[in-house]
């Protein structure tokens, strides 16, 4: 039986990171559908069908392109959260201002009073309380 399954899956795409994400979304949708939200049940089944379509697909090029696009988007989201987390940790010791002309983030230590800040990118100066 196992050998038949191996032969069946030869040349097919299989599972990847995007497929695992889709399966997690199926689980979330099905749990939400338990609270009487029928839309989530239909959406969960649709995502499940799409996920299995991807697993059994023989068009490897398109499935890899989908996974690459997903990984790029996931990386951007993770970077946004990492930046937000870093900024929140630094709030205790530093102020983070944006340059009024080029919008560059500038980190200034707290407790220095009113200071003149020079943007390292565009050399614009502005006064803020630290």
mmCIF file of C-alpha atoms in Angstrom:
data_model
loop_
_atom_site.group_PDB
_atom_site.id
_atom_site.type_symbol
_atom_site.label_atom_id
_atom_site.label_comp_id
_atom_site.label_asym_id
_atom_site.label_seq_id
_atom_site.Cartn_x
_atom_site.Cartn_y
_atom_site.Cartn_z
ATOM 1 C CA UNK A 1 0.000 0.000 0.000
ATOM 2 C CA UNK A 2 2.781 2.396 0.934
ATOM 3 C CA UNK A 3 4.573 1.682 -2.331
ATOM 4 C CA UNK A 4 1.437 2.458 -4.326
ATOM 5 C CA UNK A 5 1.138 5.794 -2.558
ATOM 6 C CA UNK A 6 4.804 6.587 -3.308
ATOM 7 C CA UNK A 7 4.259 5.798 -6.998
ATOM 8 C CA UNK A 8 1.073 7.898 -7.016
ATOM 9 C CA UNK A 9 2.892 10.904 -5.519
ATOM 10 C CA UNK A 10 5.861 10.708 -7.905
ATOM 11 C CA UNK A 11 5.979 13.868 -10.008
ATOM 12 C CA UNK A 12 3.445 15.628 -7.775
ATOM 13 C CA UNK A 13 4.219 18.716 -5.722
ATOM 14 C CA UNK A 14 3.460 17.589 -2.163
ATOM 15 C CA UNK A 15 3.459 19.800 0.914
ATOM 16 C CA UNK A 16 5.366 23.035 1.597
ATOM 17 C CA UNK A 17 5.228 26.075 3.913
ATOM 18 C CA UNK A 18 2.284 27.622 2.073
ATOM 19 C CA UNK A 19 0.430 24.320 2.263
ATOM 20 C CA UNK A 20 0.991 24.161 6.029
ATOM 21 C CA UNK A 21 -0.296 27.732 6.333
ATOM 22 C CA UNK A 22 -3.396 26.809 4.331
ATOM 23 C CA UNK A 23 -4.028 23.790 6.587
ATOM 24 C CA UNK A 24 -3.743 26.049 9.647
ATOM 25 C CA UNK A 25 -6.266 28.401 8.052
ATOM 26 C CA UNK A 26 -8.600 25.438 7.477
ATOM 27 C CA UNK A 27 -8.396 24.570 11.161
ATOM 28 C CA UNK A 28 -9.094 28.179 12.193
ATOM 29 C CA UNK A 29 -12.069 28.411 9.825
ATOM 30 C CA UNK A 30 -13.535 25.124 11.019
ATOM 31 C CA UNK A 31 -13.166 26.113 14.689
ATOM 32 C CA UNK A 32 -14.876 29.452 13.964
ATOM 33 C CA UNK A 33 -17.656 27.586 12.175
ATOM 34 C CA UNK A 34 -18.415 25.774 15.438
ATOM 35 C CA UNK A 35 -19.771 29.078 16.777
ATOM 36 C CA UNK A 36 -22.540 29.110 14.162
ATOM 37 C CA UNK A 37 -20.717 31.094 11.485
ATOM 38 C CA UNK A 38 -21.554 29.168 8.303
ATOM 39 C CA UNK A 39 -19.395 31.398 6.116
ATOM 40 C CA UNK A 40 -16.262 30.101 7.844
ATOM 41 C CA UNK A 41 -17.314 26.501 7.232
ATOM 42 C CA UNK A 42 -17.677 27.135 3.503
ATOM 43 C CA UNK A 43 -14.417 29.109 3.410
ATOM 44 C CA UNK A 44 -12.616 26.346 5.328
ATOM 45 C CA UNK A 45 -13.805 23.671 2.914
ATOM 46 C CA UNK A 46 -12.790 25.832 -0.069
ATOM 47 C CA UNK A 47 -9.302 26.356 1.377
ATOM 48 C CA UNK A 48 -9.036 22.624 2.109
ATOM 49 C CA UNK A 49 -9.911 21.762 -1.496
ATOM 50 C CA UNK A 50 -7.337 24.290 -2.769
ATOM 51 C CA UNK A 51 -4.705 22.876 -0.414
ATOM 52 C CA UNK A 52 -5.252 19.331 -1.682
ATOM 53 C CA UNK A 53 -5.226 20.640 -5.251
ATOM 54 C CA UNK A 54 -1.765 22.085 -4.570
ATOM 55 C CA UNK A 55 -0.524 18.866 -2.947
ATOM 56 C CA UNK A 56 -1.577 16.648 -5.873
ATOM 57 C CA UNK A 57 -0.630 19.136 -8.600
ATOM 58 C CA UNK A 58 1.933 18.150 -11.237
ATOM 59 C CA UNK A 59 2.627 21.771 -12.221
ATOM 60 C CA UNK A 60 5.700 22.136 -10.028
ATOM 61 C CA UNK A 61 6.731 25.495 -11.459
ATOM 62 C CA UNK A 62 3.493 27.279 -10.486
ATOM 63 C CA UNK A 63 3.383 25.684 -7.033
ATOM 64 C CA UNK A 64 6.975 26.777 -6.330
ATOM 65 C CA UNK A 65 6.135 30.295 -7.522
ATOM 66 C CA UNK A 66 3.124 30.384 -5.154
ATOM 67 C CA UNK A 67 5.276 29.182 -2.260
ATOM 68 C CA UNK A 68 7.988 31.752 -3.041
ATOM 69 C CA UNK A 69 5.422 34.567 -3.122
ATOM 70 C CA UNK A 70 4.033 33.360 0.217
ATOM 71 C CA UNK A 71 7.503 33.202 1.775
ATOM 72 C CA UNK A 72 8.284 36.760 0.617
ATOM 73 C CA UNK A 73 5.058 38.034 2.153
ATOM 74 C CA UNK A 74 5.652 36.070 5.375
ATOM 75 C CA UNK A 75 9.155 37.536 5.628
ATOM 76 C CA UNK A 76 7.806 41.087 5.287
ATOM 77 C CA UNK A 77 5.214 40.478 8.003
ATOM 78 C CA UNK A 78 7.807 38.940 10.337
ATOM 79 C CA UNK A 79 10.134 41.897 9.751
ATOM 80 C CA UNK A 80 7.345 44.379 10.603
ATOM 81 C CA UNK A 81 6.658 42.572 13.873
ATOM 82 C CA UNK A 82 10.380 42.320 14.692
ATOM 83 C CA UNK A 83 10.808 46.057 14.072
ATOM 84 C CA UNK A 84 7.759 46.851 16.187
ATOM 85 C CA UNK A 85 9.036 44.608 19.010
ATOM 86 C CA UNK A 86 12.498 46.213 18.894
ATOM 87 C CA UNK A 87 10.982 49.708 18.977
ATOM 88 C CA UNK A 88 8.785 48.787 21.947
ATOM 89 C CA UNK A 89 11.789 47.438 23.868
ATOM 90 C CA UNK A 90 13.778 50.622 23.189
ATOM 91 C CA UNK A 91 10.970 52.941 24.321
ATOM 92 C CA UNK A 92 12.205 52.703 27.921
ATOM 93 C CA UNK A 93 15.577 54.241 27.115
ATOM 94 C CA UNK A 94 15.079 56.116 23.833
ATOM 95 C CA UNK A 95 12.625 58.263 21.884
ATOM 96 C CA UNK A 96 12.184 57.369 18.245
ATOM 97 C CA UNK A 97 11.375 60.312 15.986
ATOM 98 C CA UNK A 98 10.922 60.622 12.233
ATOM 99 C CA UNK A 99 12.692 63.255 10.205
ATOM 100 C CA UNK A 100 10.102 65.763 8.909
ATOM 101 C CA UNK A 101 11.640 65.876 5.423
ATOM 102 C CA UNK A 102 12.753 62.319 4.570
ATOM 103 C CA UNK A 103 10.822 60.281 7.209
ATOM 104 C CA UNK A 104 13.992 58.490 8.385
ATOM 105 C CA UNK A 105 13.663 57.017 11.902
ATOM 106 C CA UNK A 106 16.033 58.632 14.395
ATOM 107 C CA UNK A 107 16.689 57.205 17.854
ATOM 108 C CA UNK A 108 17.419 59.758 20.607
ATOM 109 C CA UNK A 109 18.250 58.938 24.273
ATOM 110 C CA UNK A 110 15.657 59.964 26.859
ATOM 111 C CA UNK A 111 16.239 62.558 29.564
ATOM 112 C CA UNK A 112 18.369 65.115 27.682
ATOM 113 C CA UNK A 113 15.758 67.907 27.586
ATOM 114 C CA UNK A 114 15.032 69.874 24.406
ATOM 115 C CA UNK A 115 17.706 69.038 21.862
ATOM 116 C CA UNK A 116 18.444 69.770 18.248
ATOM 117 C CA UNK A 117 18.383 66.581 16.198
ATOM 118 C CA UNK A 118 20.224 66.274 12.877
ATOM 119 C CA UNK A 119 19.015 63.650 10.426
ATOM 120 C CA UNK A 120 21.949 61.466 9.318
ATOM 121 C CA UNK A 121 20.322 60.841 5.936
ATOM 122 C CA UNK A 122 19.379 64.339 4.721
ATOM 123 C CA UNK A 123 21.141 66.590 7.334
ATOM 124 C CA UNK A 124 17.856 68.333 8.203
ATOM 125 C CA UNK A 125 17.827 69.686 11.779
ATOM 126 C CA UNK A 126 14.784 69.923 14.026
ATOM 127 C CA UNK A 127 14.146 70.445 17.744
ATOM 128 C CA UNK A 128 12.392 67.860 19.918
ATOM 129 C CA UNK A 129 12.143 66.978 23.592
ATOM 130 C CA UNK A 130 14.079 63.866 24.517
#
